[in-house]
mmCIF file of C-alpha atoms and ligand atoms in Angstrom:
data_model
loop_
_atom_site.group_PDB
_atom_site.id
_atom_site.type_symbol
_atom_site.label_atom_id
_atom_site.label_comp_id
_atom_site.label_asym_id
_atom_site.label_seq_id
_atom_site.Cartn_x
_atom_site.Cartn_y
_atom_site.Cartn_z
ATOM 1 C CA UNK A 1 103.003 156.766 61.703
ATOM 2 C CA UNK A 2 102.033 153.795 58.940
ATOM 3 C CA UNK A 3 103.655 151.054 59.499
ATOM 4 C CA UNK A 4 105.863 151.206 56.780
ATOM 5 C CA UNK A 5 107.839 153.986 58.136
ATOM 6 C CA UNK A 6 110.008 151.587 59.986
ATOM 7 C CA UNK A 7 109.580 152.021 63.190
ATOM 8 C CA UNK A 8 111.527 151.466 65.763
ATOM 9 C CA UNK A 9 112.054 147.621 66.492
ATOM 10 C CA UNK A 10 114.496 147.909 69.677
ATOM 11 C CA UNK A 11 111.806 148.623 72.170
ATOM 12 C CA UNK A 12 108.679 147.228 73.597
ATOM 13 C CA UNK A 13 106.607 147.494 76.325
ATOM 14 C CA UNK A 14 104.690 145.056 78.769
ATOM 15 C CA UNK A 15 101.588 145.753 80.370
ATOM 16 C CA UNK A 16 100.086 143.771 83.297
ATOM 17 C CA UNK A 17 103.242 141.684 85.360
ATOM 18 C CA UNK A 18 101.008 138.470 86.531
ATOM 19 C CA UNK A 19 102.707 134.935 85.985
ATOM 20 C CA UNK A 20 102.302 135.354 82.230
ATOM 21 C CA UNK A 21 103.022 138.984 81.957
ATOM 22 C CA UNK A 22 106.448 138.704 83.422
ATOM 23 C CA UNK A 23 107.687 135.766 81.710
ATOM 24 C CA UNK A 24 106.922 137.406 78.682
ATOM 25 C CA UNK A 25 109.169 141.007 79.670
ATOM 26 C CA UNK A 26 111.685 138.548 80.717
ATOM 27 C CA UNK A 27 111.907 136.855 77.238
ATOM 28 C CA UNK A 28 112.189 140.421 75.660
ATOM 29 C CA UNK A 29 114.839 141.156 77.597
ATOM 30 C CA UNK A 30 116.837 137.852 77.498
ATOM 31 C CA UNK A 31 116.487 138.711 73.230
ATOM 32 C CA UNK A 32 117.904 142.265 74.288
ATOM 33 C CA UNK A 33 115.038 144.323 73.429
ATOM 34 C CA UNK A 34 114.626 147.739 75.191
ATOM 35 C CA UNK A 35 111.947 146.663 77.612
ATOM 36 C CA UNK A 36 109.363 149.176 79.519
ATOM 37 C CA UNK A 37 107.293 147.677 81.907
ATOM 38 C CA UNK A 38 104.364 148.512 84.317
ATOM 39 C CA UNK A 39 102.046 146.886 86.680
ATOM 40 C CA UNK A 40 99.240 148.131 89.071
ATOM 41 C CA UNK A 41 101.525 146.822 91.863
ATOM 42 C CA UNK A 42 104.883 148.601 91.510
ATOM 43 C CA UNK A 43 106.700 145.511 93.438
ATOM 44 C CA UNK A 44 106.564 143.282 91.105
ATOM 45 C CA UNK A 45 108.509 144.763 88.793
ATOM 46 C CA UNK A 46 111.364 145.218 91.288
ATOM 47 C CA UNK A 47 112.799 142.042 89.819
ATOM 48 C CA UNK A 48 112.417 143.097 86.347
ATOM 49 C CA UNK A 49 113.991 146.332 86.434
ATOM 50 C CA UNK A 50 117.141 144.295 88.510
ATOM 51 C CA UNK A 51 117.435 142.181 85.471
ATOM 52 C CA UNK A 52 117.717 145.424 82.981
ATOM 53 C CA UNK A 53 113.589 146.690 82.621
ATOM 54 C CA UNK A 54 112.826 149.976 82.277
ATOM 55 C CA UNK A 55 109.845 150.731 85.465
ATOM 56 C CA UNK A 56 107.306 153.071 83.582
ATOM 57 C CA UNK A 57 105.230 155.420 86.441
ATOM 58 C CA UNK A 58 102.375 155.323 84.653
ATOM 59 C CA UNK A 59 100.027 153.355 82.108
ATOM 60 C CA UNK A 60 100.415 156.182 79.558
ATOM 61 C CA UNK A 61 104.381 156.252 80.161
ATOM 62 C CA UNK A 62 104.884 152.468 79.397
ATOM 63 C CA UNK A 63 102.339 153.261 76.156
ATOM 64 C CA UNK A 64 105.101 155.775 74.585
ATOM 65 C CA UNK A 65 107.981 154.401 75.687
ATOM 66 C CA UNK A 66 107.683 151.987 72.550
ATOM 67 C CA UNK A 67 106.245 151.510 69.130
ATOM 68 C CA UNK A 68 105.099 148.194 70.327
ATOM 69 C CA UNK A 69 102.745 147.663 73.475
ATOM 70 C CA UNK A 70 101.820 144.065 75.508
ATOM 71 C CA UNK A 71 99.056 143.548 77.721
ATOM 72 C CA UNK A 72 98.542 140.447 79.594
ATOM 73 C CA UNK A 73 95.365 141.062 81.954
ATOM 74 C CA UNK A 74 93.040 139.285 83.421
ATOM 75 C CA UNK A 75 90.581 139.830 81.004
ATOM 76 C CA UNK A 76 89.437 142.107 78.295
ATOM 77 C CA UNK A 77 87.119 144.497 80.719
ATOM 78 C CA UNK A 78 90.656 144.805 82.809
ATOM 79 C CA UNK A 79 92.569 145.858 79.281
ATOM 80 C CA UNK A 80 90.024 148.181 78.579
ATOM 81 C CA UNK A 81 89.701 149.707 82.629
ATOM 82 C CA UNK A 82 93.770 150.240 82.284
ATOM 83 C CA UNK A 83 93.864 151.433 78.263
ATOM 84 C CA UNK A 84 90.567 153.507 77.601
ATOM 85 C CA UNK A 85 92.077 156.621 79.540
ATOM 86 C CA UNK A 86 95.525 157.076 77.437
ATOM 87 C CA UNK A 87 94.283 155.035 74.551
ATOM 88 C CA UNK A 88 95.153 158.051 72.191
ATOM 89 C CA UNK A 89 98.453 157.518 73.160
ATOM 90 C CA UNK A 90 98.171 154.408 71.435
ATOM 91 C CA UNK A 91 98.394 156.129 67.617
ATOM 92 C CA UNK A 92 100.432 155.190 65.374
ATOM 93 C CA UNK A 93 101.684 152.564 67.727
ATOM 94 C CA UNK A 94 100.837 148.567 67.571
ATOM 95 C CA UNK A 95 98.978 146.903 70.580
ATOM 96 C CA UNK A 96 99.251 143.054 71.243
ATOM 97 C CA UNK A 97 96.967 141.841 73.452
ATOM 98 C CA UNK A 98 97.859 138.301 75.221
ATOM 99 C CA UNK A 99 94.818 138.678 77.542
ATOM 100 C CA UNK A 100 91.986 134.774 76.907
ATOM 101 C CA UNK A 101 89.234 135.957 75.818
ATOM 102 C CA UNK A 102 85.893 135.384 73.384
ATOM 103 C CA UNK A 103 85.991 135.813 70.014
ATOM 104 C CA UNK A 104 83.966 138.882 70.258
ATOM 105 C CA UNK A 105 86.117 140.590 72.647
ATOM 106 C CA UNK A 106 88.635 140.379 70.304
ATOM 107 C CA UNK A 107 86.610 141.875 67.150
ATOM 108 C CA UNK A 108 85.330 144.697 69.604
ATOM 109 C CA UNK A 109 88.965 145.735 71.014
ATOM 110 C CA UNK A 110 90.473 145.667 67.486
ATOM 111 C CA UNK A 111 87.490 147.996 66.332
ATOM 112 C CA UNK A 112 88.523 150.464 69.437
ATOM 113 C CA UNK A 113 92.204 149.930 68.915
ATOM 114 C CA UNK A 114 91.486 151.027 65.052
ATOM 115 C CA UNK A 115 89.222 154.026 66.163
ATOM 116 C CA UNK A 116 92.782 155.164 68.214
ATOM 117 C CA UNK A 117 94.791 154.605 64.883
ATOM 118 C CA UNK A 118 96.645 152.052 66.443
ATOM 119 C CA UNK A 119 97.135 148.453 65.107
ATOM 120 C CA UNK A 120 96.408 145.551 66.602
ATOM 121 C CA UNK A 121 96.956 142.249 67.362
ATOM 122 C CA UNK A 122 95.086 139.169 69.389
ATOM 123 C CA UNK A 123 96.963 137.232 71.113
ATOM 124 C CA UNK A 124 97.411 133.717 73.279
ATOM 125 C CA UNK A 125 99.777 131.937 74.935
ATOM 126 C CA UNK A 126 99.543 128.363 74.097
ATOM 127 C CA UNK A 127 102.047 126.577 75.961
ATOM 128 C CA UNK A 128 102.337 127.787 79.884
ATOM 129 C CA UNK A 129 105.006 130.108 81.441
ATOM 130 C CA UNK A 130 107.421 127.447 81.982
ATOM 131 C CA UNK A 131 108.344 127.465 78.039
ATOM 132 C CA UNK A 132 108.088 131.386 77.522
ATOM 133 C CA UNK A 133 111.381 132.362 75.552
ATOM 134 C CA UNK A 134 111.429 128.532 74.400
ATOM 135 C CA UNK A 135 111.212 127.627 70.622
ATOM 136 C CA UNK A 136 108.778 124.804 71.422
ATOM 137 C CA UNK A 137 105.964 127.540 73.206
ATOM 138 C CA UNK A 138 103.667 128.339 70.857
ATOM 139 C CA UNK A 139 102.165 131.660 70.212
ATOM 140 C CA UNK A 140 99.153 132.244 67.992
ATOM 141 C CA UNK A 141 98.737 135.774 66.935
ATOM 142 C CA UNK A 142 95.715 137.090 64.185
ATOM 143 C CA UNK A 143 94.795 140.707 63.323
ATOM 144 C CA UNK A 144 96.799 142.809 61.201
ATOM 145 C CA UNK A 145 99.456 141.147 59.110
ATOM 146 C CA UNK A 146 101.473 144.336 58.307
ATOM 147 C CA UNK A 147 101.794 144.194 61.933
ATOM 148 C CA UNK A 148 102.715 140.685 62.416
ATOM 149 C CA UNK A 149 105.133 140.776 60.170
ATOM 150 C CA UNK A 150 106.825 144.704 61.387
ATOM 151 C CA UNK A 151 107.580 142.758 64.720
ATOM 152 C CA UNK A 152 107.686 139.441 64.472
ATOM 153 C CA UNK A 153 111.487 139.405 65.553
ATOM 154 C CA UNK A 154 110.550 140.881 68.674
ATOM 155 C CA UNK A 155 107.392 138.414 68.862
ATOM 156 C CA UNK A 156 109.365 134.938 67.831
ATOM 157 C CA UNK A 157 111.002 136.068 71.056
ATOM 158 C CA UNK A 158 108.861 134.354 73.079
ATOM 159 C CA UNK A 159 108.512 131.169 71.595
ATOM 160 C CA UNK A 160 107.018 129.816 67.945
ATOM 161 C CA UNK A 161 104.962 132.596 67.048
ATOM 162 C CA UNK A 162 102.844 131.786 64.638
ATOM 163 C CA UNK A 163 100.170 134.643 62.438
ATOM 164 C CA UNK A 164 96.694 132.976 61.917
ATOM 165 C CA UNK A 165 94.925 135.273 59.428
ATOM 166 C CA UNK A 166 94.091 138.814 59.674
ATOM 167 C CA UNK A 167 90.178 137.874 61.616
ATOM 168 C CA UNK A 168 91.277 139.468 64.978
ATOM 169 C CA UNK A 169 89.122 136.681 66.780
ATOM 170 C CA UNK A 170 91.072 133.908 64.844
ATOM 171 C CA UNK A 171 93.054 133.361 68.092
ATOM 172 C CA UNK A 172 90.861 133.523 70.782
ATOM 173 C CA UNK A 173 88.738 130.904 68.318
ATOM 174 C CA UNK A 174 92.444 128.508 68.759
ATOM 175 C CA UNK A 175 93.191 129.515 72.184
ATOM 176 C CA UNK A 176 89.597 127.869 73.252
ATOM 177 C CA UNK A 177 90.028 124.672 70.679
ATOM 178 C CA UNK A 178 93.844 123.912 71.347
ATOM 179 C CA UNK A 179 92.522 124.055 75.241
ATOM 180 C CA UNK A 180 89.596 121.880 74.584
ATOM 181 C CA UNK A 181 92.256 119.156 72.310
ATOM 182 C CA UNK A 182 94.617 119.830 75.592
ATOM 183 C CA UNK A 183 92.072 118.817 78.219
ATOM 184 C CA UNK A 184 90.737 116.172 76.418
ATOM 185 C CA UNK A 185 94.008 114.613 76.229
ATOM 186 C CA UNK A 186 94.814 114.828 79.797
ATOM 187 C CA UNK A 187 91.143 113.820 80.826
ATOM 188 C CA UNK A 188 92.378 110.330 78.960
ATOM 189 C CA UNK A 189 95.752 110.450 80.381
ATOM 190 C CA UNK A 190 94.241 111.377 83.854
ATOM 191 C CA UNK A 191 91.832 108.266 83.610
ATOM 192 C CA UNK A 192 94.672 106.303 82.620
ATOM 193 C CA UNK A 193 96.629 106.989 85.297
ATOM 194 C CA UNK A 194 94.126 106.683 87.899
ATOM 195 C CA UNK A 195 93.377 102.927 86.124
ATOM 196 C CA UNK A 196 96.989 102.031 85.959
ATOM 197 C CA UNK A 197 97.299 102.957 89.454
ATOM 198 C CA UNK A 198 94.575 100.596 90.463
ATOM 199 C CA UNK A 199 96.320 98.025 88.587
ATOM 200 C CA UNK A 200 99.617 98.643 90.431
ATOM 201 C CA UNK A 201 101.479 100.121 87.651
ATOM 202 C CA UNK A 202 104.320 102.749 88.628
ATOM 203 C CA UNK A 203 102.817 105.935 87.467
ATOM 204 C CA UNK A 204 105.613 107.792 85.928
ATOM 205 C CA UNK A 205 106.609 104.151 84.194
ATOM 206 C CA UNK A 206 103.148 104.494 82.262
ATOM 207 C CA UNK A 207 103.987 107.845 81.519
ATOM 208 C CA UNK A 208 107.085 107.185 79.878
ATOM 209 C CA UNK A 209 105.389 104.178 78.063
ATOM 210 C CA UNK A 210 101.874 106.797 77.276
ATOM 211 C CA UNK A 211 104.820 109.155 75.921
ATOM 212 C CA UNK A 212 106.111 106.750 73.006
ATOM 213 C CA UNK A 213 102.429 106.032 72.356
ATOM 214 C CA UNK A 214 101.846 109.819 71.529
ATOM 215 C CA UNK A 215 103.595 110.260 68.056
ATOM 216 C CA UNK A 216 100.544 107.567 66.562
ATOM 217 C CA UNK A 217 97.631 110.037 68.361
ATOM 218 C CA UNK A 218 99.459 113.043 66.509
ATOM 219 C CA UNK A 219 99.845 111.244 63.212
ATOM 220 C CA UNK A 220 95.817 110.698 62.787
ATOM 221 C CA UNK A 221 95.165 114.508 63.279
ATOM 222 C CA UNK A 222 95.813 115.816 59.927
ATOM 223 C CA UNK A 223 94.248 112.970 58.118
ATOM 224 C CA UNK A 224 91.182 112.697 60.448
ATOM 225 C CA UNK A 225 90.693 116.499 60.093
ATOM 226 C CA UNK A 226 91.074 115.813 56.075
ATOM 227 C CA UNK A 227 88.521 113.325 56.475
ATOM 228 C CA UNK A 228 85.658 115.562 58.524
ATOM 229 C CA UNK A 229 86.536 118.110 55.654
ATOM 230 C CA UNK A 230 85.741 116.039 53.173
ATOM 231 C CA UNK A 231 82.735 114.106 54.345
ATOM 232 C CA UNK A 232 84.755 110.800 53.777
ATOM 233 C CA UNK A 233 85.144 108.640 56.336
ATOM 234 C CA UNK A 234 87.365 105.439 55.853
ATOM 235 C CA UNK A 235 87.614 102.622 58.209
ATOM 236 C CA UNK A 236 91.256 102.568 57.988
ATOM 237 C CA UNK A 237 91.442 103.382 62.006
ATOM 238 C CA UNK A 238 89.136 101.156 62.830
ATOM 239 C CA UNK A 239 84.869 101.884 62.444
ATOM 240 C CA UNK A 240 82.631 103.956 65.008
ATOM 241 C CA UNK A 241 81.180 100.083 66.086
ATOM 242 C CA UNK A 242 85.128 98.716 66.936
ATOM 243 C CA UNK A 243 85.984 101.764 68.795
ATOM 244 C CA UNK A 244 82.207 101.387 70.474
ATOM 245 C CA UNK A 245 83.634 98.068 71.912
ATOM 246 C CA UNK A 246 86.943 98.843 72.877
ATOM 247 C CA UNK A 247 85.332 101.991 74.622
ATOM 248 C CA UNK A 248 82.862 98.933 76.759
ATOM 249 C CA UNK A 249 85.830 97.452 77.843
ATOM 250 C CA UNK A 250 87.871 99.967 78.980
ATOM 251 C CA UNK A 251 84.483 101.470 80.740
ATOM 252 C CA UNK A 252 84.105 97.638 81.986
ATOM 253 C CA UNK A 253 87.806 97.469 83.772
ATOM 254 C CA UNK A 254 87.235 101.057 85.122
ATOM 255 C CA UNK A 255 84.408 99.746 87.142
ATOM 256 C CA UNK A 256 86.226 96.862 87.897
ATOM 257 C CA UNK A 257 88.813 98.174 89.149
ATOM 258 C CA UNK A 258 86.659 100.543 91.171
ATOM 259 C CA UNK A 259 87.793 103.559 89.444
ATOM 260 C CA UNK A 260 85.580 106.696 87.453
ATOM 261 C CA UNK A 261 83.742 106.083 84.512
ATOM 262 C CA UNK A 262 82.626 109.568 83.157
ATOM 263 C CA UNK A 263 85.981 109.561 80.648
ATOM 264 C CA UNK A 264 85.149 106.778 78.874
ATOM 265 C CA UNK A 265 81.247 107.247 79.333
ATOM 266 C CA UNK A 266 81.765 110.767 77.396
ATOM 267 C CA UNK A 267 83.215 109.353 74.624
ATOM 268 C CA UNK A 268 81.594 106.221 74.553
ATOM 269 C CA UNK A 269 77.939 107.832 74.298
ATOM 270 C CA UNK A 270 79.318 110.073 71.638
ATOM 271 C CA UNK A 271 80.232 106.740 69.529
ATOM 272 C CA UNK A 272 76.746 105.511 70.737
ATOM 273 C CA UNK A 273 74.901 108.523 69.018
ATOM 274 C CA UNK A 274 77.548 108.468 65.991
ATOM 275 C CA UNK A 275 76.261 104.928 65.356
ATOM 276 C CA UNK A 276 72.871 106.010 65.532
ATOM 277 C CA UNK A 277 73.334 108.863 63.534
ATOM 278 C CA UNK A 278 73.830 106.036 60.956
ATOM 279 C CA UNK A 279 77.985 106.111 61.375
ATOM 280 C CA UNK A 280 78.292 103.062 62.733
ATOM 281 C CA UNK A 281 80.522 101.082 59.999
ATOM 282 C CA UNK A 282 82.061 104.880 59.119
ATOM 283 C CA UNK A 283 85.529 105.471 60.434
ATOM 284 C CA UNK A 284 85.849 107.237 64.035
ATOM 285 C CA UNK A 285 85.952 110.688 62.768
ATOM 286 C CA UNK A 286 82.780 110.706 62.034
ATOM 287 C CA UNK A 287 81.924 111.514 65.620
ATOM 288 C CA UNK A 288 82.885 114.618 64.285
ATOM 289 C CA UNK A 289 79.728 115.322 62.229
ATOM 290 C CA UNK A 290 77.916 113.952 65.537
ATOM 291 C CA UNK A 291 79.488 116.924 67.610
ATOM 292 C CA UNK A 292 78.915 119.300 64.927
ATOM 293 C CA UNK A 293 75.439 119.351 64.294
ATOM 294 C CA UNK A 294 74.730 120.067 67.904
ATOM 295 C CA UNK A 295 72.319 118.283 70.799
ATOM 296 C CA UNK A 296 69.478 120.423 69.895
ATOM 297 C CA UNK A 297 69.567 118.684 66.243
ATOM 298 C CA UNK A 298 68.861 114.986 67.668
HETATM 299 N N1 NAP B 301 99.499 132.030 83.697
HETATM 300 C C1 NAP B 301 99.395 131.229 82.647
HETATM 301 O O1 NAP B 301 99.899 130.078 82.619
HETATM 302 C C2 NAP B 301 98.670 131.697 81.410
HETATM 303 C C3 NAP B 301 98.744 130.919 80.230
HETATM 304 C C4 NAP B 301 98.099 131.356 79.094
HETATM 305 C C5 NAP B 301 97.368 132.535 79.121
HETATM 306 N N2 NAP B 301 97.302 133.265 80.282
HETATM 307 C C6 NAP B 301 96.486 134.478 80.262
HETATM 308 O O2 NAP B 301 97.284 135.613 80.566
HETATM 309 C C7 NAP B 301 96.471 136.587 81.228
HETATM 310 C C8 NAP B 301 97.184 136.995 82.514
HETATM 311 O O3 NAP B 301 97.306 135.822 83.300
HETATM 312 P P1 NAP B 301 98.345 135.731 84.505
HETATM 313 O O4 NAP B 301 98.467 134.297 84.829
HETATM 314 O O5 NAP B 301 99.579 136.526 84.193
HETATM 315 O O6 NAP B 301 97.498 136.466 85.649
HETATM 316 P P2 NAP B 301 97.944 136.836 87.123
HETATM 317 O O7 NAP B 301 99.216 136.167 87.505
HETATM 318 O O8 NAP B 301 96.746 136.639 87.975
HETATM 319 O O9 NAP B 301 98.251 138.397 87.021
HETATM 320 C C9 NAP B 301 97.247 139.311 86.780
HETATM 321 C C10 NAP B 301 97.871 140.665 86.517
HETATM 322 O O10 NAP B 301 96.837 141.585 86.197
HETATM 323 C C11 NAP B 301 96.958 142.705 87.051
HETATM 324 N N3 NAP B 301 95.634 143.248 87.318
HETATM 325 C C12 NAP B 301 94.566 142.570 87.780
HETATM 326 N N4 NAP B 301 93.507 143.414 87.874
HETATM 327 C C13 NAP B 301 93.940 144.620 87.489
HETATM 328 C C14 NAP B 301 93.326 145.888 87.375
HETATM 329 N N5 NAP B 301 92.029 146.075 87.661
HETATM 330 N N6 NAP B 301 94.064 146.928 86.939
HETATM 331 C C15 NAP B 301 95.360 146.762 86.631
HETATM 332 N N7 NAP B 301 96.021 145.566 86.707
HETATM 333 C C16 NAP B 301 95.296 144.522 87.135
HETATM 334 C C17 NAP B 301 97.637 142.217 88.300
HETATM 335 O O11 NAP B 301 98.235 143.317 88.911
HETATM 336 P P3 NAP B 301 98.596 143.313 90.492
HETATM 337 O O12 NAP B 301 99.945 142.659 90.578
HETATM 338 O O13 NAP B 301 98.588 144.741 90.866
HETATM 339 O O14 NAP B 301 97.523 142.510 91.193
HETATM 340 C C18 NAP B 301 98.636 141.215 87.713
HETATM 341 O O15 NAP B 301 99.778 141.865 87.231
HETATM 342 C C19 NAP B 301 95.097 135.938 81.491
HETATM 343 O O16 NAP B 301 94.169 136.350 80.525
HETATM 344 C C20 NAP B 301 95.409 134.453 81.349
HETATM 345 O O17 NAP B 301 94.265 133.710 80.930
HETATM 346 C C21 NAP B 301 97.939 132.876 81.417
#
């Protein structure tokens, strides 16, 4: 079947019924799609078949109950231990795959889904399970567009699903930076925290405080990211050398307060070698070209 031939959009199937797995069947059903579901351990889809699921016996009867097919694994060496054996019956039919991954994983499990006729998409789940079924949890998706596009009803779904390009291991490549600009964020909020707390401050009254502060972070992302594009480097948020000293004084309370300093140190020797890299009077994103080049370039 091409996907033009309008296939049936009514139906889809989930693959793998972990935390992520069945908060994803549950948002297909909540939309009212047809949902088929399997899992290596029958139990756990006791619940979904109560709330309307259809239990598939087998990997190769969840495959063609529907035109579409989830996984959510583990990892890719699972996908491929539970799909190789009835991946014929994958033909004709479209395979997301919301299993983290590399890059390369990706690339090499489009390639097989291709060699089975089937398309494919890469998948990750930005935002939890708490949000699955939620506008606000994003979805990234890249592979085939005529794909994306056939079922993205069925994929918005679960949340803001959103198409990247058709490089299979565009999302895996977003999944591992939108973690990395995740974890930073909380390694600062965790440090905060732990130097409010030292201070005496009510922790959830900082929070609600380090909430209204957010909005300015997100408002410097697209023009710092213009900026590292470009080369350019205005001083308009302050230089490499005034965020140096800030950095000192935060690091200089931490200790004070008795509290980590490996936050602030991170950061603060990045600004350190961004100044010596000759960035010093630059704007902060410049510590971007610092990161980029690599430690093996110093
Ligand atoms: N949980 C999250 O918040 C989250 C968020 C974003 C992305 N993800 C990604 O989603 C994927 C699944 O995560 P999860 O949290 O749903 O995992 P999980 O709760 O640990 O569930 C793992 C699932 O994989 C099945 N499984 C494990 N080994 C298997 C095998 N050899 N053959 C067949 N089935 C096997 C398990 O079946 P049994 O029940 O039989 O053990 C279970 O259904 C991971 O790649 C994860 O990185 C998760």
């Amino acid at each position: 079947m091409s996907r033009n031939e309008n296939p049936d959009q009514s139906a889809v199937s989930v693959i793998g019924l972990g935390q992520m797995g069945t908060r994803l069947a549950q948002a297909f059903l909540a939309a009212g799609y047809t949902t088929t579901v399997w899992n290596r351990s029958t139990a756990k889809s006791d619940a979904l078949v109560a709330q309307g699921a259809l239990r598939a016996a087998t990997v190769q009867a969840a495959v063609t109950a529907s035109p579409l097919v989830v996984v959510c694994l583990p990892d890719y060496p699972t996908v491929q231990g539970v799909l190789g054996p009835v991946a014929e019956n994958l033909r004709g039919r479209t395979l997301v795959n919301l299993t983290s991954g590399t890059p390369q994983e990706a690339a090499d499990a489009a390639d097989r889904a291709a060699g089975h006729g089937a398309a494919y998409l890469d998948g990750a789940a930005m935002s939890g399970t708490r949000l699955v079924g939620r506008p606000e949890a994003l979805f990234v998706f890249s592979g085939s567009r005529d794909a994306f596009d056939t079922y993205e009803p069925v994929l918005r779904s679960l949340g803001n699903s959103v198409h990247l390009g058709a490089d299979p291991a565009l999302a895996p490549v977003y999944d591992t930076a939108l973690f990395g600009l995740a974890w930073g964020t909380l390694a600062g909020f965790y440090h905060s925290l732990a130097l409010v707390g030292s201070a005496g401050v009510d922790p959830a009254a900082f929070a609600t405080v380090a909430t209204a502060h957010m909005p300015f972070i997100t408002s410097l992302l697209t023009e710092h990211a213009r900026q590292a594009q470009s080369g350019v480097f205005p001083d308009d948020d302050g230089t490499v050398e005034v965020h140096r000293a800030a950095i000192a004084h935060l690091a200089h309370t931490s200790a004070t307060h008795g509290i980590r300093t490996e936050v602030p140190g991170l950061f603060r020797s990045l600004l350190e070698q961004a100044a010596a890299d000759g960035h010093g009077a630059s704007g902060i994103a410049s510590v971007v070209e610092t990161i980029a080049k690599g430690a093996h370039n110093e």
